[in-house]
Amino acid sequence: MKKGINYEFSGQHSDATHKNVLWDHKIKFTGAGPRRDYPGQLRLIRYREPVSGRVYEFLTNNVILSPGSIAQIYKARWDIEIFFKWIKQNLKLKTFLGTSENAVMHQIWV
């Protein structure tokens, strides 16, 4: 979420049962632009990464998964982003011609 976006808390989504989840709240945007773009409720999850101790905030519209699962999904997504950044920097690939696993593997091999 961008810094400076105004929102208000509209309730607690769930209790922070996971030891690294600091809180899990429901929010609504209050600014005109963000409220127009997404008028519904969202979840704002604050999570402390256990190894480094850094605190992250995740914004999602998923109300089914636990906050710990959402934090793990974002962590896996970030690991994938770092992997592809490394590939592009070290193998001098500007773009990927395909998005399937097979297409990426063939392009890397070539």
Short mmCIF file of N, CA and C in Angstrom, two decimals:
data_model
loop_
_atom_site.label_atom_id
_atom_site.label_comp_id
_atom_site.label_asym_id
_atom_site.label_seq_id
_atom_site.Cartn_x
_atom_site.Cartn_y
_atom_site.Cartn_z
N MET A 1 0.85 -1.17 0.00
CA MET A 1 0.00 0.00 0.00
C MET A 1 0.90 1.23 0.00
N LYS A 2 0.51 2.23 -0.77
CA LYS A 2 1.28 3.46 -0.81
C LYS A 2 1.19 4.18 0.52
N LYS A 3 2.24 4.88 0.85
CA LYS A 3 2.23 5.68 2.07
C LYS A 3 1.33 6.89 1.85
N GLY A 4 0.65 7.29 2.88
CA GLY A 4 -0.20 8.48 2.80
C GLY A 4 -1.62 8.21 2.36
N ILE A 5 -1.99 6.97 2.09
CA ILE A 5 -3.37 6.67 1.74
C ILE A 5 -4.19 6.66 3.03
N ASN A 6 -5.28 7.40 3.02
CA ASN A 6 -6.12 7.51 4.21
C ASN A 6 -7.12 6.36 4.25
N TYR A 7 -7.26 5.79 5.43
CA TYR A 7 -8.23 4.72 5.63
C TYR A 7 -8.70 4.78 7.07
N GLU A 8 -9.80 4.09 7.31
CA GLU A 8 -10.31 3.99 8.68
C GLU A 8 -10.53 2.53 9.01
N PHE A 9 -10.33 2.21 10.27
CA PHE A 9 -10.56 0.86 10.74
C PHE A 9 -12.06 0.64 10.89
N SER A 10 -12.54 -0.48 10.37
CA SER A 10 -13.97 -0.76 10.50
C SER A 10 -14.20 -2.03 11.31
N GLY A 11 -13.18 -2.52 11.98
CA GLY A 11 -13.34 -3.68 12.84
C GLY A 11 -12.15 -4.61 12.76
N GLN A 12 -12.16 -5.58 13.63
CA GLN A 12 -11.10 -6.58 13.65
C GLN A 12 -11.58 -7.78 12.86
N HIS A 13 -10.73 -8.25 11.94
CA HIS A 13 -11.13 -9.40 11.12
C HIS A 13 -11.04 -10.69 11.91
N SER A 14 -9.91 -10.90 12.55
CA SER A 14 -9.74 -12.12 13.36
C SER A 14 -8.73 -11.83 14.46
N ASP A 15 -8.74 -12.68 15.44
CA ASP A 15 -7.74 -12.56 16.50
C ASP A 15 -6.39 -12.98 15.96
N ALA A 16 -5.35 -12.35 16.43
CA ALA A 16 -4.00 -12.68 15.99
C ALA A 16 -3.54 -13.94 16.73
N THR A 17 -3.94 -15.09 16.20
CA THR A 17 -3.58 -16.35 16.84
C THR A 17 -2.18 -16.80 16.44
N HIS A 18 -1.71 -16.39 15.28
CA HIS A 18 -0.36 -16.73 14.84
C HIS A 18 0.62 -15.83 15.61
N LYS A 19 1.68 -16.39 16.11
CA LYS A 19 2.55 -15.62 17.02
C LYS A 19 3.23 -14.43 16.36
N ASN A 20 3.39 -14.45 15.04
CA ASN A 20 4.06 -13.34 14.36
C ASN A 20 3.07 -12.34 13.75
N VAL A 21 1.80 -12.60 13.84
CA VAL A 21 0.79 -11.66 13.34
C VAL A 21 0.47 -10.68 14.47
N LEU A 22 0.75 -9.41 14.22
CA LEU A 22 0.51 -8.40 15.25
C LEU A 22 -0.96 -7.99 15.29
N TRP A 23 -1.57 -7.79 14.11
CA TRP A 23 -3.00 -7.57 14.05
C TRP A 23 -3.55 -7.83 12.67
N ASP A 24 -4.86 -8.01 12.61
CA ASP A 24 -5.60 -8.32 11.39
C ASP A 24 -6.90 -7.52 11.44
N HIS A 25 -6.93 -6.39 10.73
CA HIS A 25 -8.07 -5.48 10.81
C HIS A 25 -8.80 -5.37 9.47
N LYS A 26 -10.07 -5.00 9.55
CA LYS A 26 -10.85 -4.61 8.38
C LYS A 26 -10.69 -3.10 8.22
N ILE A 27 -10.49 -2.65 6.98
CA ILE A 27 -10.36 -1.22 6.75
C ILE A 27 -11.20 -0.81 5.54
N LYS A 28 -11.48 0.48 5.45
CA LYS A 28 -12.11 1.09 4.29
C LYS A 28 -11.32 2.33 3.95
N PHE A 29 -11.12 2.58 2.66
CA PHE A 29 -10.44 3.79 2.24
C PHE A 29 -11.34 4.99 2.48
N THR A 30 -10.74 6.12 2.87
CA THR A 30 -11.52 7.34 3.10
C THR A 30 -11.22 8.40 2.06
N GLY A 31 -10.10 8.33 1.37
CA GLY A 31 -9.78 9.30 0.33
C GLY A 31 -10.67 9.09 -0.89
N ALA A 32 -10.94 10.15 -1.63
CA ALA A 32 -11.87 10.08 -2.75
C ALA A 32 -11.41 9.12 -3.84
N GLY A 33 -10.15 9.20 -4.24
CA GLY A 33 -9.64 8.34 -5.31
C GLY A 33 -9.63 6.86 -4.93
N PRO A 34 -8.95 6.51 -3.85
CA PRO A 34 -8.93 5.09 -3.46
C PRO A 34 -10.32 4.54 -3.13
N ARG A 35 -11.18 5.35 -2.52
CA ARG A 35 -12.52 4.88 -2.19
C ARG A 35 -13.32 4.61 -3.46
N ARG A 36 -13.11 5.44 -4.50
CA ARG A 36 -13.79 5.23 -5.78
C ARG A 36 -13.26 3.97 -6.45
N ASP A 37 -11.94 3.76 -6.40
CA ASP A 37 -11.32 2.60 -7.05
C ASP A 37 -11.66 1.30 -6.35
N TYR A 38 -11.77 1.34 -5.04
CA TYR A 38 -12.13 0.13 -4.28
C TYR A 38 -13.01 0.51 -3.11
N PRO A 39 -14.34 0.49 -3.31
CA PRO A 39 -15.25 0.93 -2.25
C PRO A 39 -15.48 -0.10 -1.15
N GLY A 40 -15.09 -1.36 -1.35
CA GLY A 40 -15.36 -2.41 -0.38
C GLY A 40 -14.38 -2.42 0.77
N GLN A 41 -14.57 -3.42 1.65
CA GLN A 41 -13.67 -3.58 2.79
C GLN A 41 -12.45 -4.39 2.37
N LEU A 42 -11.35 -4.10 3.02
CA LEU A 42 -10.10 -4.83 2.81
C LEU A 42 -9.56 -5.29 4.15
N ARG A 43 -8.60 -6.19 4.10
CA ARG A 43 -7.90 -6.61 5.31
C ARG A 43 -6.52 -6.00 5.32
N LEU A 44 -6.13 -5.46 6.45
CA LEU A 44 -4.79 -4.95 6.65
C LEU A 44 -4.15 -5.79 7.74
N ILE A 45 -3.12 -6.53 7.37
CA ILE A 45 -2.47 -7.46 8.28
C ILE A 45 -1.08 -6.93 8.59
N ARG A 46 -0.74 -6.84 9.84
CA ARG A 46 0.61 -6.45 10.25
C ARG A 46 1.31 -7.71 10.75
N TYR A 47 2.48 -7.97 10.19
CA TYR A 47 3.19 -9.22 10.43
C TYR A 47 4.65 -8.93 10.74
N ARG A 48 5.19 -9.60 11.76
CA ARG A 48 6.61 -9.48 12.10
C ARG A 48 7.33 -10.70 11.57
N GLU A 49 8.32 -10.46 10.71
CA GLU A 49 9.11 -11.55 10.14
C GLU A 49 10.00 -12.09 11.24
N PRO A 50 9.94 -13.41 11.52
CA PRO A 50 10.63 -13.94 12.70
C PRO A 50 12.15 -13.88 12.65
N VAL A 51 12.76 -13.97 11.48
CA VAL A 51 14.22 -14.00 11.40
C VAL A 51 14.81 -12.60 11.56
N SER A 52 14.32 -11.64 10.78
CA SER A 52 14.90 -10.29 10.81
C SER A 52 14.22 -9.38 11.82
N GLY A 53 12.98 -9.70 12.20
CA GLY A 53 12.23 -8.85 13.11
C GLY A 53 11.56 -7.66 12.45
N ARG A 54 11.68 -7.55 11.11
CA ARG A 54 11.04 -6.45 10.39
C ARG A 54 9.53 -6.63 10.40
N VAL A 55 8.83 -5.51 10.42
CA VAL A 55 7.37 -5.53 10.42
C VAL A 55 6.87 -5.15 9.03
N TYR A 56 5.96 -5.97 8.50
CA TYR A 56 5.37 -5.75 7.19
C TYR A 56 3.87 -5.59 7.34
N GLU A 57 3.30 -4.82 6.43
CA GLU A 57 1.85 -4.68 6.36
C GLU A 57 1.39 -5.21 5.01
N PHE A 58 0.38 -6.07 5.03
CA PHE A 58 -0.18 -6.65 3.81
C PHE A 58 -1.62 -6.22 3.68
N LEU A 59 -1.98 -5.80 2.49
CA LEU A 59 -3.33 -5.38 2.18
C LEU A 59 -3.93 -6.40 1.23
N THR A 60 -5.08 -6.96 1.57
CA THR A 60 -5.68 -7.99 0.75
C THR A 60 -7.20 -7.92 0.83
N ASN A 61 -7.85 -8.50 -0.17
CA ASN A 61 -9.30 -8.63 -0.11
C ASN A 61 -9.71 -10.07 0.19
N ASN A 62 -8.74 -10.92 0.47
CA ASN A 62 -9.01 -12.32 0.80
C ASN A 62 -9.46 -12.40 2.25
N VAL A 63 -10.69 -12.84 2.46
CA VAL A 63 -11.22 -12.94 3.82
C VAL A 63 -11.26 -14.38 4.31
N ILE A 64 -10.83 -15.32 3.48
CA ILE A 64 -10.93 -16.74 3.83
C ILE A 64 -9.66 -17.26 4.51
N LEU A 65 -8.51 -16.91 3.95
CA LEU A 65 -7.25 -17.45 4.48
C LEU A 65 -6.86 -16.81 5.80
N SER A 66 -6.09 -17.54 6.58
CA SER A 66 -5.60 -17.02 7.85
C SER A 66 -4.54 -15.95 7.57
N PRO A 67 -4.32 -15.03 8.52
CA PRO A 67 -3.31 -14.00 8.30
C PRO A 67 -1.90 -14.56 8.14
N GLY A 68 -1.59 -15.65 8.83
CA GLY A 68 -0.28 -16.28 8.66
C GLY A 68 -0.09 -16.84 7.26
N SER A 69 -1.16 -17.41 6.68
CA SER A 69 -1.09 -17.93 5.32
C SER A 69 -0.88 -16.81 4.32
N ILE A 70 -1.56 -15.70 4.52
CA ILE A 70 -1.42 -14.56 3.62
C ILE A 70 0.01 -14.02 3.67
N ALA A 71 0.59 -13.94 4.85
CA ALA A 71 1.97 -13.49 4.98
C ALA A 71 2.92 -14.44 4.26
N GLN A 72 2.69 -15.74 4.35
CA GLN A 72 3.53 -16.72 3.66
C GLN A 72 3.39 -16.60 2.14
N ILE A 73 2.18 -16.32 1.66
CA ILE A 73 1.97 -16.15 0.22
C ILE A 73 2.75 -14.94 -0.29
N TYR A 74 2.68 -13.83 0.45
CA TYR A 74 3.43 -12.65 0.05
C TYR A 74 4.93 -12.91 0.08
N LYS A 75 5.40 -13.67 1.07
CA LYS A 75 6.82 -14.00 1.15
C LYS A 75 7.23 -14.84 -0.05
N ALA A 76 6.42 -15.82 -0.42
CA ALA A 76 6.73 -16.66 -1.58
C ALA A 76 6.73 -15.82 -2.86
N ARG A 77 5.80 -14.90 -2.97
CA ARG A 77 5.74 -14.03 -4.14
C ARG A 77 6.99 -13.17 -4.22
N TRP A 78 7.43 -12.66 -3.10
CA TRP A 78 8.64 -11.83 -3.09
C TRP A 78 9.86 -12.65 -3.48
N ASP A 79 9.95 -13.88 -3.01
CA ASP A 79 11.06 -14.76 -3.38
C ASP A 79 11.08 -15.00 -4.89
N ILE A 80 9.91 -15.16 -5.50
CA ILE A 80 9.82 -15.36 -6.95
C ILE A 80 10.28 -14.10 -7.68
N GLU A 81 9.86 -12.93 -7.19
CA GLU A 81 10.29 -11.66 -7.81
C GLU A 81 11.81 -11.52 -7.76
N ILE A 82 12.41 -11.86 -6.63
CA ILE A 82 13.86 -11.76 -6.49
C ILE A 82 14.55 -12.75 -7.42
N PHE A 83 14.00 -13.95 -7.57
CA PHE A 83 14.56 -14.96 -8.47
C PHE A 83 14.57 -14.46 -9.91
N PHE A 84 13.43 -13.91 -10.37
CA PHE A 84 13.37 -13.43 -11.75
C PHE A 84 14.26 -12.20 -11.96
N LYS A 85 14.39 -11.37 -10.96
CA LYS A 85 15.31 -10.22 -11.05
C LYS A 85 16.73 -10.72 -11.23
N TRP A 86 17.12 -11.74 -10.47
CA TRP A 86 18.45 -12.31 -10.59
C TRP A 86 18.67 -12.88 -11.98
N ILE A 87 17.67 -13.61 -12.50
CA ILE A 87 17.80 -14.19 -13.84
C ILE A 87 18.00 -13.10 -14.89
N LYS A 88 17.19 -12.04 -14.81
CA LYS A 88 17.29 -10.97 -15.81
C LYS A 88 18.63 -10.24 -15.72
N GLN A 89 19.16 -10.06 -14.53
CA GLN A 89 20.42 -9.35 -14.37
C GLN A 89 21.62 -10.20 -14.77
N ASN A 90 21.61 -11.47 -14.43
CA ASN A 90 22.77 -12.31 -14.66
C ASN A 90 22.77 -13.04 -15.99
N LEU A 91 21.60 -13.29 -16.55
CA LEU A 91 21.54 -14.00 -17.83
C LEU A 91 21.22 -13.06 -18.98
N LYS A 92 21.12 -11.76 -18.69
CA LYS A 92 20.90 -10.73 -19.70
C LYS A 92 19.62 -10.98 -20.51
N LEU A 93 18.57 -11.41 -19.86
CA LEU A 93 17.27 -11.57 -20.50
C LEU A 93 16.45 -10.31 -20.26
N LYS A 94 15.94 -9.72 -21.31
CA LYS A 94 15.12 -8.51 -21.15
C LYS A 94 13.66 -8.87 -20.84
N THR A 95 13.13 -9.85 -21.54
CA THR A 95 11.75 -10.27 -21.32
C THR A 95 11.67 -11.79 -21.47
N PHE A 96 10.61 -12.34 -20.97
CA PHE A 96 10.36 -13.76 -21.15
C PHE A 96 9.32 -13.93 -22.24
N LEU A 97 9.58 -14.82 -23.18
CA LEU A 97 8.68 -15.01 -24.31
C LEU A 97 7.44 -15.81 -23.92
N GLY A 98 7.53 -16.60 -22.90
CA GLY A 98 6.40 -17.38 -22.42
C GLY A 98 6.34 -17.31 -20.92
N THR A 99 5.20 -17.68 -20.35
CA THR A 99 5.05 -17.60 -18.90
C THR A 99 4.95 -18.96 -18.23
N SER A 100 4.83 -20.00 -19.00
CA SER A 100 4.74 -21.33 -18.38
C SER A 100 6.12 -21.76 -17.90
N GLU A 101 6.15 -22.72 -17.01
CA GLU A 101 7.42 -23.22 -16.50
C GLU A 101 8.29 -23.75 -17.62
N ASN A 102 7.66 -24.48 -18.54
CA ASN A 102 8.39 -25.07 -19.66
C ASN A 102 8.99 -23.99 -20.55
N ALA A 103 8.25 -22.92 -20.85
CA ALA A 103 8.74 -21.84 -21.69
C ALA A 103 9.92 -21.12 -21.04
N VAL A 104 9.82 -20.86 -19.75
CA VAL A 104 10.91 -20.17 -19.03
C VAL A 104 12.15 -21.05 -19.01
N MET A 105 11.98 -22.34 -18.73
CA MET A 105 13.13 -23.26 -18.69
C MET A 105 13.82 -23.34 -20.05
N HIS A 106 13.05 -23.39 -21.14
CA HIS A 106 13.65 -23.45 -22.47
C HIS A 106 14.41 -22.16 -22.78
N GLN A 107 13.87 -21.03 -22.44
CA GLN A 107 14.54 -19.76 -22.72
C GLN A 107 15.83 -19.63 -21.91
N ILE A 108 15.82 -20.06 -20.68
CA ILE A 108 17.03 -20.02 -19.85
C ILE A 108 18.08 -20.96 -20.43
N TRP A 109 17.66 -22.15 -20.84
CA TRP A 109 18.59 -23.13 -21.39
C TRP A 109 19.23 -22.62 -22.67
N VAL A 110 18.43 -21.99 -23.54
CA VAL A 110 18.95 -21.48 -24.80
C VAL A 110 19.88 -20.32 -24.54
#
